[in-house]
Amino acid sequence: SQQGEEDPQALSIQEGENATMNCSYKTSINNLQWYRQNSGRGLVHLILIRSNEREKHSGRLRVTLDTSKKSSSLLITASRAADTASYFCATDAAGEGIGPGANSKLTFGKGITLSVRP
Amino acid sequence: DTGVSQDPRHKITKRGQNVTFRCDPISEHNRLYWYRQTLGQGPEFLTYFQNEAQLEKSRLLSDRFSAERPKGSFSTLEIQRTEQGDSAMYLCASRLVGSSYNEQFFGPGTRLTVL
């Protein structure tokens, strides 16, 4: 079953604008990750934020996590046409162990389709 | 290219036929996962291996599905008596247990179409 719910389902912006995508989830987590998928291709890992972190940056990416609201947001600044893709949040649920013994299976949302117009 | 490869990339088959997919993970990765993704949805977990041991199977994995990782390296996913509902992208991912991250490296997927 899908754990995360991304919002909006689709987003269309102009190149150079910022894109903000939101994700809500249901259960307690060890960490939350964002992935990108270009049409018909595999997933590319973007960024991981642990449950005890509130904000993380990687290049043009900024992710926040609010465990009290069970929500996360991904901000892409200064978007480019090459950012056009589907974006998924994925959670690694707590309670299934941590460390090497945990299964660490990921539960994905349905994804957000981002279109960046040149 | 993440270093995880899958073969074939596309498979078209008729209902009732058997199909087998292969995944080659990153060589030092001891954890291997299979996911299934249908159109407009996110990937859904199917099963995972720690070395050659299959440690968990999702309820999505009916008895027509079987996965192996015989030497703890590559893995195969076989679907017997395929049904139209099996049409999906099958994704493989690998991870190195003991690393501080739970980053999973995904292959390009095998797209299955059952006619």
PDB file of C-alpha atoms in Angstrom:
ATOM      1  CA  SER A   1       0.000   0.000   0.000  1.00  0.00           C
ATOM      2  CA  GLN A   2       1.107   3.555  -0.580  1.00  0.00           C
ATOM      3  CA  GLN A   3       2.272   5.359   2.523  1.00  0.00           C
ATOM      4  CA  GLY A   4       3.006   8.805   1.185  1.00  0.00           C
ATOM      5  CA  GLU A   5       0.690  11.233  -0.468  1.00  0.00           C
ATOM      6  CA  GLU A   6       2.375  13.901  -2.532  1.00  0.00           C
ATOM      7  CA  ASP A   7       0.846  17.264  -3.239  1.00  0.00           C
ATOM      8  CA  PRO A   8       0.236  18.622  -5.789  1.00  0.00           C
ATOM      9  CA  GLN A   9      -0.171  15.728  -8.200  1.00  0.00           C
ATOM     10  CA  ALA A  10       1.105  17.863 -11.051  1.00  0.00           C
ATOM     11  CA  LEU A  11       3.052  21.104 -11.153  1.00  0.00           C
ATOM     12  CA  SER A  12       3.940  23.272 -14.149  1.00  0.00           C
ATOM     13  CA  ILE A  13       6.348  26.170 -13.742  1.00  0.00           C
ATOM     14  CA  GLN A  14       8.584  28.418 -15.797  1.00  0.00           C
ATOM     15  CA  GLU A  15      12.303  27.816 -15.934  1.00  0.00           C
ATOM     16  CA  GLY A  16      14.017  29.786 -13.184  1.00  0.00           C
ATOM     17  CA  GLU A  17      11.086  29.563 -10.773  1.00  0.00           C
ATOM     18  CA  ASN A  18      11.132  27.532  -7.594  1.00  0.00           C
ATOM     19  CA  ALA A  19       9.169  24.297  -7.296  1.00  0.00           C
ATOM     20  CA  THR A  20       7.734  23.161  -3.975  1.00  0.00           C
ATOM     21  CA  MET A  21       6.389  19.649  -3.540  1.00  0.00           C
ATOM     22  CA  ASN A  22       4.806  18.262  -0.403  1.00  0.00           C
ATOM     23  CA  CYS A  23       4.516  14.767   0.994  1.00  0.00           C
ATOM     24  CA  SER A  24       2.454  13.444   3.873  1.00  0.00           C
ATOM     25  CA  TYR A  25       2.794  10.016   5.399  1.00  0.00           C
ATOM     26  CA  LYS A  26       1.000   7.913   7.964  1.00  0.00           C
ATOM     27  CA  THR A  27       3.352   5.937  10.178  1.00  0.00           C
ATOM     28  CA  SER A  28       6.452   6.728  12.202  1.00  0.00           C
ATOM     29  CA  ILE A  29       9.604   6.709  10.139  1.00  0.00           C
ATOM     30  CA  ASN A  30      13.351   6.217  10.407  1.00  0.00           C
ATOM     31  CA  ASN A  31      13.943   8.464   7.434  1.00  0.00           C
ATOM     32  CA  LEU A  32      12.263   9.971   4.403  1.00  0.00           C
ATOM     33  CA  GLN A  33      13.772  10.119   0.958  1.00  0.00           C
ATOM     34  CA  TRP A  34      12.991  11.857  -2.297  1.00  0.00           C
ATOM     35  CA  TYR A  35      13.560  10.229  -5.659  1.00  0.00           C
ATOM     36  CA  ARG A  36      13.264  11.482  -9.222  1.00  0.00           C
ATOM     37  CA  GLN A  37      12.099   9.419 -12.177  1.00  0.00           C
ATOM     38  CA  ASN A  38      12.382  10.503 -15.768  1.00  0.00           C
ATOM     39  CA  SER A  39       9.731   9.141 -18.087  1.00  0.00           C
ATOM     40  CA  GLY A  40       9.961   5.379 -18.374  1.00  0.00           C
ATOM     41  CA  ARG A  41      13.260   5.216 -16.513  1.00  0.00           C
ATOM     42  CA  GLY A  42      14.515   4.030 -13.137  1.00  0.00           C
ATOM     43  CA  LEU A  43      14.545   6.112  -9.980  1.00  0.00           C
ATOM     44  CA  VAL A  44      17.378   8.391  -8.983  1.00  0.00           C
ATOM     45  CA  HIS A  45      17.974   9.113  -5.303  1.00  0.00           C
ATOM     46  CA  LEU A  46      17.938  12.837  -4.551  1.00  0.00           C
ATOM     47  CA  ILE A  47      18.143  13.348  -0.819  1.00  0.00           C
ATOM     48  CA  LEU A  48      17.522  11.590   2.504  1.00  0.00           C
ATOM     49  CA  ILE A  49      16.445  13.206   5.734  1.00  0.00           C
ATOM     50  CA  ARG A  50      16.502  11.315   9.022  1.00  0.00           C
ATOM     51  CA  SER A  51      13.649  11.469  11.510  1.00  0.00           C
ATOM     52  CA  ASN A  52      15.718  13.550  13.924  1.00  0.00           C
ATOM     53  CA  GLU A  53      16.554  16.149  11.266  1.00  0.00           C
ATOM     54  CA  ARG A  54      14.379  19.088  10.322  1.00  0.00           C
ATOM     55  CA  GLU A  55      16.029  20.468   7.214  1.00  0.00           C
ATOM     56  CA  LYS A  56      18.643  19.407   4.725  1.00  0.00           C
ATOM     57  CA  HIS A  57      20.220  20.932   1.643  1.00  0.00           C
ATOM     58  CA  SER A  58      21.875  19.441  -1.394  1.00  0.00           C
ATOM     59  CA  GLY A  59      22.750  21.795  -4.242  1.00  0.00           C
ATOM     60  CA  ARG A  60      19.489  23.334  -5.474  1.00  0.00           C
ATOM     61  CA  LEU A  61      17.453  20.991  -3.285  1.00  0.00           C
ATOM     62  CA  ARG A  62      16.088  21.769   0.149  1.00  0.00           C
ATOM     63  CA  VAL A  63      14.047  19.244   2.065  1.00  0.00           C
ATOM     64  CA  THR A  64      12.210  19.771   5.331  1.00  0.00           C
ATOM     65  CA  LEU A  65      10.658  17.254   7.665  1.00  0.00           C
ATOM     66  CA  ASP A  66       7.977  17.805  10.292  1.00  0.00           C
ATOM     67  CA  THR A  67       7.476  14.543  12.152  1.00  0.00           C
ATOM     68  CA  SER A  68       4.713  16.020  14.327  1.00  0.00           C
ATOM     69  CA  LYS A  69       2.662  16.663  11.195  1.00  0.00           C
ATOM     70  CA  LYS A  70       4.056  13.634   9.356  1.00  0.00           C
ATOM     71  CA  SER A  71       4.939  15.770   6.396  1.00  0.00           C
ATOM     72  CA  SER A  72       7.900  16.749   4.259  1.00  0.00           C
ATOM     73  CA  SER A  73       8.532  19.251   1.530  1.00  0.00           C
ATOM     74  CA  LEU A  74      11.021  19.330  -1.313  1.00  0.00           C
ATOM     75  CA  LEU A  75      12.047  22.672  -2.751  1.00  0.00           C
ATOM     76  CA  ILE A  76      13.895  22.890  -6.040  1.00  0.00           C
ATOM     77  CA  THR A  77      15.297  26.359  -6.558  1.00  0.00           C
ATOM     78  CA  ALA A  78      16.032  28.001  -9.896  1.00  0.00           C
ATOM     79  CA  SER A  79      14.376  25.191 -11.815  1.00  0.00           C
ATOM     80  CA  ARG A  80      15.663  24.034 -15.185  1.00  0.00           C
ATOM     81  CA  ALA A  81      13.956  22.265 -18.065  1.00  0.00           C
ATOM     82  CA  ALA A  82      16.046  19.201 -17.172  1.00  0.00           C
ATOM     83  CA  ASP A  83      14.226  19.034 -13.807  1.00  0.00           C
ATOM     84  CA  THR A  84      11.108  17.899 -15.675  1.00  0.00           C
ATOM     85  CA  ALA A  85      10.338  14.488 -14.178  1.00  0.00           C
ATOM     86  CA  SER A  86       8.198  12.674 -11.632  1.00  0.00           C
ATOM     87  CA  TYR A  87       9.203  13.077  -8.001  1.00  0.00           C
ATOM     88  CA  PHE A  88       8.436  10.562  -5.281  1.00  0.00           C
ATOM     89  CA  CYS A  89       8.763  10.646  -1.542  1.00  0.00           C
ATOM     90  CA  ALA A  90       9.570   7.335   0.102  1.00  0.00           C
ATOM     91  CA  THR A  91       9.544   6.407   3.755  1.00  0.00           C
ATOM     92  CA  ASP A  92      11.549   3.889   5.699  1.00  0.00           C
ATOM     93  CA  ALA A  93       9.146   2.954   8.477  1.00  0.00           C
ATOM     94  CA  ALA A  94      10.211   2.879  12.099  1.00  0.00           C
ATOM     95  CA  GLY A  95       9.436  -0.126  14.248  1.00  0.00           C
ATOM     96  CA  GLU A  96      11.037  -2.501  11.819  1.00  0.00           C
ATOM     97  CA  GLY A  97      14.438  -2.124  13.391  1.00  0.00           C
ATOM     98  CA  ILE A  98      17.258   0.204  12.670  1.00  0.00           C
ATOM     99  CA  GLY A  99      20.790  -0.442  11.672  1.00  0.00           C
ATOM    100  CA  PRO A 100      22.039  -3.318   9.564  1.00  0.00           C
ATOM    101  CA  GLY A 101      19.265  -5.704  10.561  1.00  0.00           C
ATOM    102  CA  ALA A 102      16.395  -3.536   9.394  1.00  0.00           C
ATOM    103  CA  ASN A 103      14.785  -4.474   6.132  1.00  0.00           C
ATOM    104  CA  SER A 104      14.622  -0.838   5.091  1.00  0.00           C
ATOM    105  CA  LYS A 105      12.030  -1.484   2.428  1.00  0.00           C
ATOM    106  CA  LEU A 106      10.738   1.797   1.096  1.00  0.00           C
ATOM    107  CA  THR A 107       7.113   2.814   0.831  1.00  0.00           C
ATOM    108  CA  PHE A 108       6.486   5.295  -1.956  1.00  0.00           C
ATOM    109  CA  GLY A 109       3.806   7.856  -2.647  1.00  0.00           C
ATOM    110  CA  LYS A 110       2.057   8.195  -5.982  1.00  0.00           C
ATOM    111  CA  GLY A 111       4.394  10.892  -7.197  1.00  0.00           C
ATOM    112  CA  ILE A 112       4.302  14.450  -8.479  1.00  0.00           C
ATOM    113  CA  THR A 113       4.737  15.267 -12.144  1.00  0.00           C
ATOM    114  CA  LEU A 114       6.847  18.394 -12.520  1.00  0.00           C
ATOM    115  CA  SER A 115       6.997  20.193 -15.856  1.00  0.00           C
ATOM    116  CA  VAL A 116       9.478  23.036 -16.250  1.00  0.00           C
ATOM    117  CA  ARG A 117       8.788  25.167 -19.295  1.00  0.00           C
ATOM    118  CA  PRO A 118      11.862  26.620 -21.001  1.00  0.00           C
TER     119      PRO A 118
ATOM    120  CA  ASP B   1      23.640   4.999 -14.625  1.00  0.00           C
ATOM    121  CA  THR B   2      23.420   3.869 -10.993  1.00  0.00           C
ATOM    122  CA  GLY B   3      25.427   0.685 -11.494  1.00  0.00           C
ATOM    123  CA  VAL B   4      22.379  -1.571 -11.170  1.00  0.00           C
ATOM    124  CA  SER B   5      21.426  -3.279 -14.418  1.00  0.00           C
ATOM    125  CA  GLN B   6      18.284  -5.117 -15.407  1.00  0.00           C
ATOM    126  CA  ASP B   7      17.558  -7.369 -18.319  1.00  0.00           C
ATOM    127  CA  PRO B   8      15.516  -7.282 -20.443  1.00  0.00           C
ATOM    128  CA  ARG B   9      14.421  -3.662 -20.506  1.00  0.00           C
ATOM    129  CA  HIS B  10      11.158  -4.529 -22.224  1.00  0.00           C
ATOM    130  CA  LYS B  11       9.204  -7.756 -22.414  1.00  0.00           C
ATOM    131  CA  ILE B  12       5.996  -8.399 -24.285  1.00  0.00           C
ATOM    132  CA  THR B  13       4.326 -11.714 -23.652  1.00  0.00           C
ATOM    133  CA  LYS B  14       1.027 -13.426 -24.096  1.00  0.00           C
ATOM    134  CA  ARG B  15      -1.210 -14.232 -21.181  1.00  0.00           C
ATOM    135  CA  GLY B  16      -0.358 -17.579 -19.666  1.00  0.00           C
ATOM    136  CA  GLN B  17       3.318 -17.519 -20.603  1.00  0.00           C
ATOM    137  CA  ASN B  18       6.162 -17.529 -18.093  1.00  0.00           C
ATOM    138  CA  VAL B  19       8.695 -14.707 -17.950  1.00  0.00           C
ATOM    139  CA  THR B  20      11.957 -14.231 -16.091  1.00  0.00           C
ATOM    140  CA  PHE B  21      13.759 -11.001 -15.334  1.00  0.00           C
ATOM    141  CA  ARG B  22      17.308 -10.536 -14.158  1.00  0.00           C
ATOM    142  CA  CYS B  23      18.867  -7.916 -11.910  1.00  0.00           C
ATOM    143  CA  ASP B  24      22.578  -7.335 -11.408  1.00  0.00           C
ATOM    144  CA  PRO B  25      23.150  -5.142  -8.358  1.00  0.00           C
ATOM    145  CA  ILE B  26      26.184  -3.087  -7.511  1.00  0.00           C
ATOM    146  CA  SER B  27      28.789  -5.749  -6.808  1.00  0.00           C
ATOM    147  CA  GLU B  28      29.499  -5.070  -3.148  1.00  0.00           C
ATOM    148  CA  HIS B  29      25.850  -4.528  -2.215  1.00  0.00           C
ATOM    149  CA  ASN B  30      24.480  -7.295  -0.008  1.00  0.00           C
ATOM    150  CA  ARG B  31      20.834  -6.170   0.039  1.00  0.00           C
ATOM    151  CA  LEU B  32      18.662  -6.496  -3.059  1.00  0.00           C
ATOM    152  CA  TYR B  33      15.037  -5.389  -3.454  1.00  0.00           C
ATOM    153  CA  TRP B  34      12.332  -5.916  -6.052  1.00  0.00           C
ATOM    154  CA  TYR B  35       9.550  -3.384  -6.561  1.00  0.00           C
ATOM    155  CA  ARG B  36       6.656  -3.179  -8.990  1.00  0.00           C
ATOM    156  CA  GLN B  37       5.370   0.067 -10.452  1.00  0.00           C
ATOM    157  CA  THR B  38       2.129   0.441 -12.376  1.00  0.00           C
ATOM    158  CA  LEU B  39       1.220   3.446 -14.499  1.00  0.00           C
ATOM    159  CA  GLY B  40       0.654   6.579 -12.480  1.00  0.00           C
ATOM    160  CA  GLN B  41       1.666   4.971  -9.212  1.00  0.00           C
ATOM    161  CA  GLY B  42       4.768   4.841  -7.096  1.00  0.00           C
ATOM    162  CA  PRO B  43       6.811   1.657  -6.759  1.00  0.00           C
ATOM    163  CA  GLU B  44       5.465  -1.008  -4.421  1.00  0.00           C
ATOM    164  CA  PHE B  45       7.702  -3.362  -2.484  1.00  0.00           C
ATOM    165  CA  LEU B  46       7.652  -7.008  -3.552  1.00  0.00           C
ATOM    166  CA  THR B  47      10.528  -8.770  -1.821  1.00  0.00           C
ATOM    167  CA  TYR B  48      14.099  -8.411  -0.639  1.00  0.00           C
ATOM    168  CA  PHE B  49      17.245 -10.457  -0.142  1.00  0.00           C
ATOM    169  CA  GLN B  50      20.089 -10.226   2.293  1.00  0.00           C
ATOM    170  CA  ASN B  51      22.879 -11.973   0.385  1.00  0.00           C
ATOM    171  CA  GLU B  52      21.190 -15.162  -0.894  1.00  0.00           C
ATOM    172  CA  ALA B  53      18.461 -15.289   1.761  1.00  0.00           C
ATOM    173  CA  GLN B  54      14.990 -14.038   0.862  1.00  0.00           C
ATOM    174  CA  LEU B  55      13.878 -12.359   4.069  1.00  0.00           C
ATOM    175  CA  GLU B  56      10.504 -10.838   3.285  1.00  0.00           C
ATOM    176  CA  LYS B  57       7.798 -11.157   0.658  1.00  0.00           C
ATOM    177  CA  SER B  58       4.926  -8.750   0.170  1.00  0.00           C
ATOM    178  CA  ARG B  59       1.359 -10.010  -0.073  1.00  0.00           C
ATOM    179  CA  LEU B  60       1.538  -8.630  -3.625  1.00  0.00           C
ATOM    180  CA  LEU B  61       3.838 -11.523  -4.440  1.00  0.00           C
ATOM    181  CA  SER B  62       1.343 -14.246  -5.306  1.00  0.00           C
ATOM    182  CA  ASP B  63       2.361 -17.874  -5.653  1.00  0.00           C
ATOM    183  CA  ARG B  64       2.869 -17.276  -9.374  1.00  0.00           C
ATOM    184  CA  PHE B  65       5.872 -15.129  -8.520  1.00  0.00           C
ATOM    185  CA  SER B  66       9.217 -16.477  -7.395  1.00  0.00           C
ATOM    186  CA  ALA B  67      12.493 -14.704  -6.822  1.00  0.00           C
ATOM    187  CA  GLU B  68      15.965 -16.069  -6.271  1.00  0.00           C
ATOM    188  CA  ARG B  69      19.414 -14.802  -5.563  1.00  0.00           C
ATOM    189  CA  PRO B  70      21.385 -18.034  -5.705  1.00  0.00           C
ATOM    190  CA  LYS B  71      24.898 -16.811  -5.032  1.00  0.00           C
ATOM    191  CA  GLY B  72      24.113 -13.557  -3.334  1.00  0.00           C
ATOM    192  CA  SER B  73      24.944 -11.621  -6.460  1.00  0.00           C
ATOM    193  CA  PHE B  74      22.430 -11.336  -9.315  1.00  0.00           C
ATOM    194  CA  SER B  75      18.743 -12.031  -8.766  1.00  0.00           C
ATOM    195  CA  THR B  76      15.947 -13.359 -10.936  1.00  0.00           C
ATOM    196  CA  LEU B  77      12.214 -12.721 -10.709  1.00  0.00           C
ATOM    197  CA  GLU B  78       9.996 -15.234 -12.458  1.00  0.00           C
ATOM    198  CA  ILE B  79       6.299 -14.835 -13.135  1.00  0.00           C
ATOM    199  CA  GLN B  80       4.435 -17.977 -14.119  1.00  0.00           C
ATOM    200  CA  ARG B  81       1.167 -18.031 -16.047  1.00  0.00           C
ATOM    201  CA  THR B  82       1.235 -14.294 -16.603  1.00  0.00           C
ATOM    202  CA  GLU B  83      -1.981 -12.302 -16.382  1.00  0.00           C
ATOM    203  CA  GLN B  84      -2.811  -8.908 -17.865  1.00  0.00           C
ATOM    204  CA  GLY B  85      -2.719  -7.458 -14.382  1.00  0.00           C
ATOM    205  CA  ASP B  86       0.974  -8.313 -14.189  1.00  0.00           C
ATOM    206  CA  SER B  87       1.710  -5.595 -16.748  1.00  0.00           C
ATOM    207  CA  ALA B  88       3.960  -3.139 -14.945  1.00  0.00           C
ATOM    208  CA  MET B  89       7.501  -1.881 -14.566  1.00  0.00           C
ATOM    209  CA  TYR B  90       9.574  -4.201 -12.381  1.00  0.00           C
ATOM    210  CA  LEU B  91      12.337  -2.363 -10.577  1.00  0.00           C
ATOM    211  CA  CYS B  92      15.341  -3.754  -8.801  1.00  0.00           C
ATOM    212  CA  ALA B  93      17.355  -1.857  -6.217  1.00  0.00           C
ATOM    213  CA  SER B  94      20.425  -2.620  -4.149  1.00  0.00           C
ATOM    214  CA  ARG B  95      21.979  -1.293  -1.000  1.00  0.00           C
ATOM    215  CA  LEU B  96      25.014  -1.869   1.139  1.00  0.00           C
ATOM    216  CA  VAL B  97      23.916  -2.829   4.638  1.00  0.00           C
ATOM    217  CA  GLY B  98      26.071  -1.215   7.254  1.00  0.00           C
ATOM    218  CA  SER B  99      26.296   2.046   5.388  1.00  0.00           C
ATOM    219  CA  SER B 100      24.969   4.968   7.316  1.00  0.00           C
ATOM    220  CA  TYR B 101      22.344   5.727   4.710  1.00  0.00           C
ATOM    221  CA  ASN B 102      19.382   3.780   3.475  1.00  0.00           C
ATOM    222  CA  GLU B 103      19.971   4.977  -0.054  1.00  0.00           C
ATOM    223  CA  GLN B 104      18.794   2.379  -2.521  1.00  0.00           C
ATOM    224  CA  PHE B 105      20.249   2.397  -6.020  1.00  0.00           C
ATOM    225  CA  PHE B 106      17.643   1.534  -8.630  1.00  0.00           C
ATOM    226  CA  GLY B 107      18.083  -0.136 -11.968  1.00  0.00           C
ATOM    227  CA  PRO B 108      16.340   1.104 -15.131  1.00  0.00           C
ATOM    228  CA  GLY B 109      13.547  -1.424 -14.734  1.00  0.00           C
ATOM    229  CA  THR B 110      11.963  -4.089 -16.909  1.00  0.00           C
ATOM    230  CA  ARG B 111       8.691  -3.053 -18.493  1.00  0.00           C
ATOM    231  CA  LEU B 112       6.374  -6.046 -18.860  1.00  0.00           C
ATOM    232  CA  THR B 113       3.376  -5.985 -21.160  1.00  0.00           C
ATOM    233  CA  VAL B 114       1.027  -8.947 -21.027  1.00  0.00           C
ATOM    234  CA  LEU B 115      -1.278  -9.182 -24.032  1.00  0.00           C
TER     235      LEU B 115
END
